[in-house]
Coordinates of C-alpha atoms and ligand atoms in Angstrom, one line a residue:
Chain Z
M1 CA 71.4 58.1 138.2
I2 CA 74.3 56.1 137.0
S3 CA 77.6 55.3 138.7
Q4 CA 80.7 56.8 137.2
L5 CA 84.2 55.7 138.2
T6 CA 86.3 58.9 138.6
V7 CA 90.1 58.8 138.8
F8 CA 92.4 61.7 139.4
L9 CA 95.6 61.5 137.2
E10 CA 98.8 63.4 137.0
N11 CA 99.9 64.0 133.5
H12 CA 102.6 61.4 133.6
K13 CA 103.4 58.8 130.9
G14 CA 101.9 55.5 131.6
R15 CA 99.4 56.5 134.3
L16 CA 96.4 56.0 132.1
A17 CA 97.7 52.6 131.0
G18 CA 98.2 51.8 134.6
V19 CA 94.6 52.5 135.5
C20 CA 93.3 50.4 132.6
R21 CA 95.5 47.5 133.5
S22 CA 94.5 47.6 137.1
I23 CA 90.8 47.6 136.2
A24 CA 91.4 44.7 133.7
D25 CA 93.4 42.7 136.2
A26 CA 90.5 43.0 138.6
G27 CA 88.2 41.4 136.0
I28 CA 86.2 44.5 135.5
N29 CA 84.8 45.5 132.1
M30 CA 84.8 49.0 130.8
S31 CA 82.1 50.2 128.5
A32 CA 83.1 53.9 128.1
L33 CA 86.0 56.1 129.0
L34 CA 86.7 59.8 128.8
L35 CA 89.7 61.8 129.9
A36 CA 89.3 65.5 130.7
D37 CA 92.8 66.9 130.9
T38 CA 94.4 70.2 131.8
E39 CA 98.0 71.3 131.7
D40 CA 99.1 69.3 134.6
F41 CA 96.4 66.8 135.6
G42 CA 93.6 64.8 134.1
V43 CA 90.3 63.5 135.4
L44 CA 89.3 60.1 134.0
R45 CA 85.6 59.2 133.8
V46 CA 84.8 55.6 133.2
F47 CA 81.7 53.4 133.0
C48 CA 82.3 49.9 134.0
D49 CA 80.6 47.0 135.7
R50 CA 81.3 47.0 139.5
P51 CA 82.5 50.7 139.7
E52 CA 82.8 50.5 143.5
A53 CA 85.1 47.5 143.3
A54 CA 87.1 49.3 140.6
A55 CA 87.5 52.4 142.8
S56 CA 88.6 50.4 145.8
T57 CA 91.1 48.4 143.7
L58 CA 92.6 51.6 142.3
R59 CA 92.7 53.3 145.8
D60 CA 94.7 50.3 147.1
E61 CA 97.1 50.9 144.3
G62 CA 97.6 54.5 145.3
F63 CA 95.3 56.2 142.9
R64 CA 92.8 58.8 143.9
A65 CA 89.5 57.1 142.8
S66 CA 85.9 57.5 143.7
V67 CA 82.4 56.7 142.4
T68 CA 80.3 59.7 141.3
S69 CA 76.6 59.8 140.6
V70 CA 75.8 61.3 137.2
L71 CA 72.6 61.6 135.2
G72 CA 72.3 59.2 132.2
V73 CA 69.8 60.3 129.6
Q74 CA 69.1 58.7 126.3
V75 CA 68.6 61.1 123.4
P76 CA 67.7 60.4 119.8
N77 CA 70.7 60.2 117.5
R78 CA 69.9 63.3 115.5
S79 CA 71.1 66.9 115.4
G80 CA 69.5 69.0 118.2
G81 CA 69.0 66.0 120.5
L82 CA 71.5 67.3 123.1
A83 CA 70.4 70.9 122.7
D84 CA 66.9 70.0 123.7
L85 CA 68.1 68.3 126.8
L86 CA 70.3 71.1 127.9
E87 CA 67.6 73.7 127.3
F88 CA 65.2 71.6 129.5
L89 CA 67.8 71.6 132.3
D90 CA 68.4 75.3 131.9
K91 CA 64.7 76.0 132.3
E92 CA 64.6 73.8 135.4
G93 CA 67.4 76.0 136.8
V94 CA 69.9 73.1 137.0
N95 CA 73.6 73.7 136.4
V96 CA 75.7 71.2 134.4
E97 CA 79.2 70.8 135.8
Y98 CA 80.3 68.6 132.9
A99 CA 78.7 66.5 130.2
Y100 CA 79.7 64.0 127.6
C101 CA 77.9 62.1 125.0
F102 CA 78.5 58.9 123.0
S103 CA 76.4 56.9 120.6
I104 CA 75.1 53.6 121.8
S105 CA 73.3 52.5 118.6
A106 CA 72.5 53.9 115.2
D107 CA 69.3 55.4 116.8
F108 CA 70.4 56.7 120.2
A109 CA 73.1 58.5 122.0
L110 CA 73.8 58.5 125.7
N111 CA 74.3 61.7 127.6
A112 CA 76.1 61.6 130.9
L113 CA 75.8 64.8 133.0
K114 CA 77.0 65.9 136.4
V115 CA 74.3 68.2 137.6
S116 CA 73.9 70.6 140.5
D117 CA 70.6 69.0 141.5
G118 CA 70.1 65.3 141.2
A119 CA 66.4 65.6 141.9
V120 CA 65.9 66.8 138.4
E121 CA 65.9 63.2 137.3
R122 CA 62.3 62.7 138.3
R123 CA 61.2 65.8 136.4
L124 CA 63.0 64.6 133.4
A125 CA 61.2 61.3 133.5
E126 CA 57.9 63.1 134.0
A127 CA 58.7 65.2 130.9
G128 CA 59.2 62.0 128.9
W129 CA 63.0 61.7 128.8
R130 CA 64.3 58.2 128.8
L131 CA 66.7 57.7 131.7
V132 CA 69.4 55.1 131.6
T133 CA 70.2 52.7 134.5
D134 CA 73.5 51.3 135.7
E135 CA 72.5 47.9 134.3
E136 CA 71.9 49.1 130.8
I137 CA 75.2 51.0 130.8
H138 CA 77.2 48.2 132.1
G139 CA 75.6 45.8 129.6
L140 CA 77.0 47.9 126.8
G141 CA 80.5 46.5 127.2
Chain C
M1 CA 99.8 93.6 186.6
Y2 CA 103.5 94.3 186.2
Y3 CA 106.6 93.2 188.0
Q4 CA 108.6 96.4 187.4
P5 CA 106.0 98.8 186.0
E6 CA 108.3 101.8 185.8
I7 CA 110.5 99.8 183.3
E8 CA 107.9 97.6 181.6
T9 CA 105.6 100.6 180.7
M10 CA 108.3 103.2 180.2
A11 CA 107.6 105.7 177.5
R12 CA 109.2 104.7 174.2
K13 CA 111.2 107.9 174.0
D14 CA 112.7 107.3 177.4
L15 CA 113.4 103.6 176.6
C16 CA 115.2 104.5 173.4
S17 CA 117.4 107.0 175.2
L18 CA 118.1 104.5 177.9
Q19 CA 119.1 102.0 175.2
G20 CA 121.3 104.6 173.5
E21 CA 123.1 105.4 176.8
R22 CA 123.6 101.8 177.6
L23 CA 124.8 101.0 174.1
K24 CA 127.4 103.7 174.3
R25 CA 128.7 102.4 177.5
L26 CA 128.7 98.8 176.2
A27 CA 130.8 99.7 173.1
S28 CA 133.6 101.0 175.3
Y29 CA 133.2 98.2 177.8
V30 CA 133.7 95.4 175.2
Y31 CA 136.4 97.3 173.4
E32 CA 138.4 97.7 176.5
R33 CA 137.8 94.2 178.0
I34 CA 137.4 91.7 175.1
P35 CA 140.2 91.3 172.6
F36 CA 137.8 89.8 170.1
Y37 CA 135.7 92.9 170.0
R38 CA 138.7 95.3 169.9
K39 CA 139.8 93.4 166.8
A40 CA 136.3 93.3 165.3
F41 CA 135.7 97.0 165.9
D42 CA 139.1 97.9 164.4
G43 CA 138.4 95.7 161.4
A44 CA 135.0 97.4 160.9
G45 CA 136.7 100.8 161.2
V46 CA 134.5 101.8 164.1
S47 CA 135.6 103.2 167.5
P48 CA 133.5 103.2 170.6
D49 CA 133.5 107.0 170.3
D50 CA 131.5 106.7 167.1
I51 CA 128.6 105.3 169.0
K52 CA 126.6 108.2 170.2
G53 CA 123.2 106.7 170.4
L54 CA 120.9 103.9 169.5
E55 CA 120.9 104.6 165.7
D56 CA 124.6 104.0 165.6
I57 CA 124.2 100.3 166.3
T58 CA 124.3 99.5 162.6
R59 CA 128.0 100.6 162.5
L60 CA 128.9 97.8 164.9
P61 CA 130.1 94.4 163.7
F62 CA 128.1 91.2 164.1
T63 CA 128.9 88.3 166.3
V64 CA 128.2 84.7 165.2
K65 CA 128.1 81.4 167.1
Q66 CA 131.4 80.4 165.6
D67 CA 133.1 83.4 167.3
L68 CA 131.9 82.0 170.6
R69 CA 133.1 78.6 169.8
D70 CA 136.5 79.9 168.8
A71 CA 136.6 81.7 172.2
Y72 CA 136.2 78.4 174.1
P73 CA 136.2 78.4 177.0
F74 CA 136.5 81.8 178.6
E75 CA 138.1 84.1 175.9
M76 CA 134.9 86.1 175.6
F77 CA 134.5 86.9 179.3
A78 CA 134.7 90.6 180.1
V79 CA 135.4 90.0 183.8
P80 CA 138.0 88.0 185.8
N81 CA 136.8 84.6 187.0
A82 CA 136.6 86.0 190.5
E83 CA 133.5 87.9 189.4
V84 CA 131.9 85.1 187.5
V85 CA 129.5 83.3 189.8
R86 CA 127.9 80.8 187.3
I87 CA 128.5 79.2 183.9
H88 CA 126.0 77.9 181.4
A89 CA 126.8 76.3 178.1
S90 CA 125.0 75.1 175.1
S91 CA 125.6 71.6 173.8
G92 CA 128.6 71.1 171.6
T93 CA 127.2 68.6 169.1
T94 CA 128.9 70.5 166.3
G95 CA 132.2 71.7 167.6
N96 CA 133.0 73.3 170.9
A97 CA 130.3 74.3 173.3
T98 CA 129.5 77.9 173.6
V99 CA 130.2 79.0 177.2
V100 CA 128.5 81.9 178.9
G101 CA 129.4 83.4 182.2
Y102 CA 127.3 85.4 184.7
T103 CA 128.2 87.8 187.5
S104 CA 125.8 88.0 190.4
Q105 CA 124.4 91.2 188.8
D106 CA 123.8 89.3 185.6
L107 CA 121.9 86.6 187.5
E108 CA 119.8 89.3 189.2
N109 CA 118.8 90.9 185.9
W110 CA 118.0 87.5 184.4
A111 CA 115.8 86.6 187.4
D112 CA 114.0 90.0 187.0
C113 CA 113.4 89.3 183.3
F114 CA 111.9 85.9 184.0
A115 CA 109.9 87.3 187.0
R116 CA 108.3 89.9 184.7
F117 CA 106.8 87.1 182.6
L118 CA 105.7 85.1 185.5
V119 CA 103.6 88.1 186.5
A120 CA 102.5 88.5 182.9
A121 CA 101.2 84.9 183.1
G122 CA 99.2 85.8 186.2
G123 CA 101.8 84.8 188.8
S124 CA 102.5 86.4 192.1
A125 CA 104.3 85.7 195.4
D126 CA 101.4 83.4 196.2
S127 CA 102.1 81.2 193.1
I128 CA 103.5 77.7 193.2
V129 CA 105.8 77.3 190.2
Q130 CA 106.7 73.9 189.0
V131 CA 110.0 73.9 187.1
A132 CA 110.2 70.9 184.8
Y133 CA 113.0 72.2 182.6
G134 CA 116.2 70.4 182.9
Y135 CA 118.6 71.8 185.6
G136 CA 122.3 72.0 184.7
L137 CA 124.4 73.7 182.0
F138 CA 121.2 74.2 180.1
T139 CA 119.6 77.6 181.0
G140 CA 116.0 76.5 181.3
G141 CA 115.8 75.0 184.8
L142 CA 117.9 77.5 186.7
G143 CA 116.5 80.4 184.7
A144 CA 112.9 79.6 185.6
H145 CA 113.9 78.7 189.2
Q146 CA 115.6 82.0 190.0
G147 CA 112.8 84.0 188.3
G148 CA 110.3 82.3 190.5
E149 CA 112.4 83.0 193.6
A150 CA 112.9 86.6 192.7
L151 CA 109.1 87.1 192.5
G152 CA 108.8 85.3 195.9
C153 CA 106.9 82.3 194.5
T154 CA 107.1 78.8 195.9
V155 CA 109.4 77.0 193.5
I156 CA 109.3 73.3 193.0
P157 CA 112.6 72.3 191.4
L158 CA 111.6 69.0 189.8
S159 CA 113.8 69.3 186.7
S160 CA 112.7 67.3 183.7
G161 CA 111.8 63.7 183.6
N162 CA 110.0 61.4 186.1
T163 CA 106.6 62.3 184.6
R164 CA 104.6 60.3 187.2
R165 CA 106.1 62.4 189.9
Q166 CA 105.5 65.6 188.0
I167 CA 101.8 64.7 187.8
Q168 CA 101.6 63.6 191.4
L169 CA 103.1 66.8 192.7
M170 CA 101.3 69.0 190.3
H171 CA 98.1 67.6 191.9
D172 CA 99.2 67.3 195.5
F173 CA 101.0 70.7 195.7
A174 CA 98.5 72.4 193.5
S175 CA 101.0 74.0 191.2
D176 CA 99.8 77.3 189.5
I177 CA 102.4 77.7 186.8
L178 CA 104.4 75.1 184.9
C179 CA 107.7 75.9 183.2
C180 CA 109.2 73.5 180.7
T181 CA 109.5 72.8 177.0
P182 CA 106.3 72.6 174.9
S183 CA 106.8 68.9 174.1
Y184 CA 107.3 68.0 177.7
A185 CA 104.2 70.0 178.7
L186 CA 102.2 68.0 176.2
H187 CA 103.6 64.8 177.4
I188 CA 102.7 65.6 181.1
A189 CA 99.2 66.5 180.0
E190 CA 98.7 63.4 178.0
S191 CA 100.2 61.1 180.7
A192 CA 98.0 62.7 183.3
R193 CA 95.0 61.9 181.2
E194 CA 96.1 58.3 180.8
E195 CA 96.4 58.1 184.6
G196 CA 92.8 59.2 184.8
F197 CA 93.2 62.9 185.7
D198 CA 91.4 65.6 183.9
P199 CA 94.1 68.3 184.2
A200 CA 91.5 71.1 183.6
K201 CA 89.5 70.0 186.6
D202 CA 91.9 68.1 188.8
F203 CA 94.9 70.5 188.6
K204 CA 95.2 74.1 189.6
V205 CA 97.7 74.9 187.0
S206 CA 96.5 78.0 185.1
A207 CA 99.5 79.0 183.0
A208 CA 102.5 77.3 181.4
I209 CA 105.6 79.2 180.4
L210 CA 107.1 77.1 177.6
G211 CA 110.3 77.6 175.7
A212 CA 113.5 76.2 174.3
E213 CA 111.7 74.6 171.4
P214 CA 109.6 75.8 168.5
C215 CA 105.9 75.5 169.2
S216 CA 103.3 76.0 166.4
E217 CA 100.0 77.6 167.1
G218 CA 98.3 74.2 166.6
M219 CA 100.6 72.7 169.2
R220 CA 99.9 75.6 171.6
R221 CA 96.2 75.1 171.3
E222 CA 96.5 71.4 171.9
I223 CA 98.6 71.9 175.0
E224 CA 96.1 74.5 176.3
E225 CA 93.2 72.2 175.7
K226 CA 94.8 69.1 177.2
L227 CA 96.5 70.9 180.2
G228 CA 93.6 73.3 180.8
A229 CA 96.1 76.2 181.1
R230 CA 97.1 79.2 179.1
V231 CA 100.4 78.8 177.2
H232 CA 103.0 81.6 177.2
D233 CA 105.7 81.2 174.6
I234 CA 109.1 82.3 176.1
Y235 CA 112.3 83.0 174.2
G236 CA 115.9 83.2 175.1
L237 CA 119.0 81.4 174.0
S238 CA 121.8 80.8 176.4
E239 CA 124.3 82.9 174.4
V240 CA 122.1 85.9 175.0
M241 CA 121.1 85.0 178.5
G242 CA 118.5 82.2 178.7
P243 CA 114.7 82.1 178.9
G244 CA 113.3 85.5 179.6
V245 CA 114.9 87.6 176.8
A246 CA 111.3 87.8 175.4
C247 CA 108.0 86.3 176.3
E248 CA 104.3 86.6 175.6
C249 CA 102.0 88.5 177.8
G250 CA 98.4 87.5 178.4
C251 CA 97.4 88.9 174.9
Q252 CA 99.5 86.1 173.2
Q253 CA 100.1 88.4 170.3
G254 CA 103.9 88.3 170.2
L255 CA 106.7 88.2 172.6
H256 CA 107.7 91.4 174.5
V257 CA 111.5 91.8 174.4
C258 CA 113.1 93.1 177.6
E259 CA 114.4 96.1 175.9
D260 CA 116.1 97.6 178.9
H261 CA 118.5 94.7 178.8
F262 CA 118.6 93.9 175.1
I263 CA 118.4 95.6 171.7
V264 CA 116.6 93.4 169.1
E265 CA 117.2 94.0 165.4
V266 CA 115.7 92.0 162.5
V267 CA 118.1 91.7 159.6
D268 CA 118.0 90.2 156.1
P269 CA 120.3 87.1 156.6
E270 CA 121.8 87.6 153.2
T271 CA 122.5 91.3 153.1
L272 CA 122.6 91.8 156.9
N273 CA 120.7 95.0 156.4
P274 CA 117.9 95.7 158.9
V275 CA 114.5 94.9 157.4
A276 CA 111.4 97.1 158.0
D277 CA 109.2 96.4 160.9
G278 CA 106.7 93.6 160.1
Q279 CA 109.1 91.9 157.6
W280 CA 110.6 88.5 158.5
G281 CA 114.3 88.2 159.0
E282 CA 117.0 87.0 161.4
A283 CA 116.8 88.1 165.0
V284 CA 119.9 89.9 166.2
F285 CA 120.5 90.7 169.9
T286 CA 122.8 93.1 171.6
T287 CA 123.1 92.7 175.4
L288 CA 123.0 96.1 177.1
T289 CA 123.7 95.2 180.7
K290 CA 125.5 91.9 180.8
Q291 CA 128.8 92.1 182.7
A292 CA 130.4 88.7 182.1
S293 CA 129.4 87.7 178.6
P294 CA 128.2 90.8 176.7
L295 CA 127.4 90.4 173.1
I296 CA 127.3 92.9 170.2
R297 CA 124.8 92.2 167.5
Y298 CA 124.6 88.4 168.0
R299 CA 123.1 86.6 165.0
T300 CA 120.7 84.0 166.4
R301 CA 119.8 82.3 163.1
D302 CA 116.2 82.4 164.4
I303 CA 113.6 83.9 162.0
T304 CA 111.1 86.4 163.4
R305 CA 109.7 89.8 162.7
I306 CA 108.9 92.9 164.7
I307 CA 105.2 93.1 165.5
E308 CA 104.2 96.7 164.9
G309 CA 102.1 98.8 167.2
A310 CA 101.4 98.9 170.9
C311 CA 100.2 95.9 172.9
A312 CA 96.9 96.0 174.7
C313 CA 98.6 94.8 178.0
G314 CA 100.3 98.2 178.4
R315 CA 103.9 97.1 178.2
T316 CA 105.9 99.3 175.9
F317 CA 108.6 96.7 175.1
R318 CA 108.4 95.9 171.4
R319 CA 107.2 92.5 170.4
I320 CA 108.8 89.8 168.2
D321 CA 106.7 87.2 166.5
R322 CA 107.1 83.5 167.5
I323 CA 110.1 82.0 165.9
A324 CA 109.2 80.9 162.4
G325 CA 112.2 78.8 161.7
R326 CA 116.0 78.9 161.3
T327 CA 117.9 80.9 158.7
D328 CA 119.4 77.6 157.6
D329 CA 116.0 76.6 156.2
M330 CA 115.5 79.9 154.3
L331 CA 115.0 79.8 150.5
I332 CA 115.9 82.7 148.3
I333 CA 113.4 82.7 145.5
R334 CA 113.9 85.4 142.8
G335 CA 115.6 87.5 145.4
V336 CA 112.8 87.1 148.0
N337 CA 113.5 85.3 151.3
V338 CA 111.0 82.6 151.9
F339 CA 110.7 80.3 154.9
P340 CA 109.1 76.9 154.6
S341 CA 107.1 77.6 157.7
Q342 CA 105.4 80.5 155.9
I343 CA 104.3 78.2 153.2
E344 CA 103.1 75.7 155.7
E345 CA 101.1 78.4 157.4
V346 CA 99.2 79.1 154.2
I347 CA 98.6 75.4 153.5
T348 CA 97.1 74.7 156.9
Q349 CA 94.5 77.4 156.1
F350 CA 93.1 75.2 153.4
T351 CA 90.9 72.3 154.6
D352 CA 90.6 70.9 151.1
I353 CA 94.3 69.8 151.0
T354 CA 96.3 67.6 153.3
A355 CA 99.3 68.7 155.4
Q356 CA 101.6 66.8 153.0
Y357 CA 103.4 69.1 150.6
Q358 CA 106.6 69.4 148.7
I359 CA 108.3 72.4 147.2
I360 CA 110.2 71.8 144.0
L361 CA 112.7 74.5 142.9
T362 CA 114.0 74.5 139.3
S363 CA 115.7 77.0 137.1
K364 CA 113.7 78.4 134.2
G365 CA 116.4 80.2 132.3
P366 CA 117.7 82.9 134.6
L367 CA 114.6 82.7 136.8
D368 CA 113.8 80.4 139.6
R369 CA 110.6 78.4 139.2
V370 CA 108.8 77.2 142.3
E371 CA 106.3 74.5 142.3
L372 CA 104.3 73.6 145.3
Q373 CA 102.8 70.1 145.2
V374 CA 99.8 69.4 147.3
E375 CA 97.3 66.6 147.6
T376 CA 93.6 67.0 148.0
V377 CA 91.8 65.4 151.0
A378 CA 90.2 62.1 150.1
D379 CA 86.6 63.4 150.0
F380 CA 87.4 66.4 147.8
P381 CA 85.0 66.4 144.7
F382 CA 87.9 65.9 142.3
D383 CA 85.7 64.8 139.4
E384 CA 85.0 68.5 138.7
V385 CA 87.9 70.0 136.9
R386 CA 86.6 73.4 137.7
R387 CA 86.8 72.8 141.4
L388 CA 90.4 71.6 141.1
E389 CA 91.4 74.6 139.1
A390 CA 89.7 77.0 141.5
L391 CA 91.5 75.4 144.4
K392 CA 94.8 75.8 142.7
K393 CA 94.2 79.4 142.0
E394 CA 93.1 80.1 145.5
I395 CA 96.2 78.6 147.0
S396 CA 98.3 80.5 144.5
R397 CA 96.7 83.8 145.3
E398 CA 97.1 83.2 149.1
L399 CA 100.8 82.3 148.7
K400 CA 101.4 85.3 146.5
S401 CA 99.9 87.7 149.0
N402 CA 101.7 86.2 151.9
L403 CA 105.1 85.6 150.4
Q404 CA 105.3 88.1 147.6
V405 CA 106.5 85.3 145.3
A406 CA 104.6 83.6 142.4
I407 CA 104.3 79.9 143.1
D408 CA 102.9 77.3 140.7
V409 CA 100.6 75.0 142.6
K410 CA 100.3 71.5 141.4
I411 CA 97.7 69.0 142.7
V412 CA 99.3 65.6 142.7
E413 CA 98.1 62.1 143.2
P414 CA 98.1 60.8 146.8
K415 CA 101.4 59.5 148.0
T416 CA 103.3 61.3 145.2
I417 CA 104.9 63.3 148.0
A418 CA 107.5 61.0 149.5
R419 CA 106.8 60.2 153.1
S420 CA 110.1 59.2 154.6
E421 CA 110.4 57.9 158.1
G422 CA 110.3 60.7 160.5
K423 CA 110.5 64.0 158.7
A424 CA 109.3 64.3 155.1
K425 CA 111.6 66.0 152.6
R426 CA 109.7 69.2 152.1
I427 CA 112.1 71.0 149.7
V428 CA 113.7 69.6 146.6
D429 CA 116.1 72.2 145.1
L430 CA 117.0 71.3 141.5
R431 CA 118.3 74.7 140.6
E432 CA 121.6 74.9 138.9
G433 CA 124.5 75.0 141.3
R434 CA 122.5 73.9 144.2
Q435 CA 122.3 70.6 146.0
G436 CA 119.0 68.8 146.1
Ligands
ZN501 ZN1 101.6 92.6 175.8

């Protein structure tokens, strides 16, 4: 599992910039960022080094921030790579709350998934999936 | 157990005809004796002869607090001072005090009303009643005192304050029933605990008859737990009589109104039309038997509703709900009356959100738009958009079914909702032509 920094944001001008500035001022490096937004609020998901420190800094500044465990799976950077992974999880009876995906090299993409059952991680490894650790992710930045 | 079973369990039909008879008599009584009412009746085009029964009450004019202030001090008395044996008055923080007179018959009726509820709270002639309401112009102390004496209880007239002494005597005298305000009852219970007492074990007190202040269900449970006694909410404002106009029985499902002495109506505070039973509105009281300070359709500004159906205790007096707020706090949203306390009630049902909330009213063309801002509790799994959306929908649905008004729910970041010192500003009215 990898640690994802999660921040609840109202859709107000400048809030996203505020989060990024706070994280930067705390000397924390971000390697990936994704904003899921709805009509009146957004949920920011961030990979960074020292996610717990980032969450605590943000909370002190009045943000609602926490650290969430998500599954990090490396898939080949080719069409069908993600579909294979999702089918595997489906067969295992695991629900995916949300997922996002970004390329980390010409050859590989990283899938981050919030799943209903974290224990599936072991079964993924046994089936030959390559799981990503916190250290690898944070090394990306 | 009843204090006056023949009255408290009277058949509804008989009670209504008794009210009709008394209303008829009252209309002539005030018309003949109080110039204010003669003028008001004439102005409304109604004569006492038009009042033939209970249903004619809606033809009568209303009385408001300002009318009583304008009558300061004794203009509203229906009897000469020789017949007035006592005066009570409400504080005059905004303008003149409202002064109420009582004949000895008025005091006897009041004592009976209070005594009924002492019995409903499990009291009897054997009970020791500790009165920790203030004695004086305020009706609480003497109201509870004379009720206890009427029942033959042993009354301890401690008045309010001197909490150490309250606790000492509650223990030494083994008081059975405590009468005071809810906040003071809580203070007594907490102070007793600080002094090392466990009220539930060390005190004999089994019931507390609490009034003169609003008391939420949460506060009631807290007092009951800390004091180890059942809490009975009692209602009554000095203009109408004092504590004992209405009170809860052992069922704690609404306050029985002493309908032999009072007619209660619930009206829409804007249109002044009576609302259907079960609907919230302003409580309006007519005093049926008061000799010195009778009132016709007195608007209390207190928000309540009639609780439909019969009570398991066997009393036939109709019940009103606990006071949900003041008409001054009422919002009219798309023509529907909404009280902040109703919104609060819905919010407290949701454990995923905090008690902090704010209501923002704006105009959306000709329509009012209402936004309720809430914060999730810190450990809510807010990383899942679906969960946040579901929570919003659920709160919205609950509000709609409780208030009959569509309210947009917005989940906001913590501390968005301003926390001012003391009371938070719960309502921001940005609609055109209104003051924020
Ligand atoms: Zn009852």
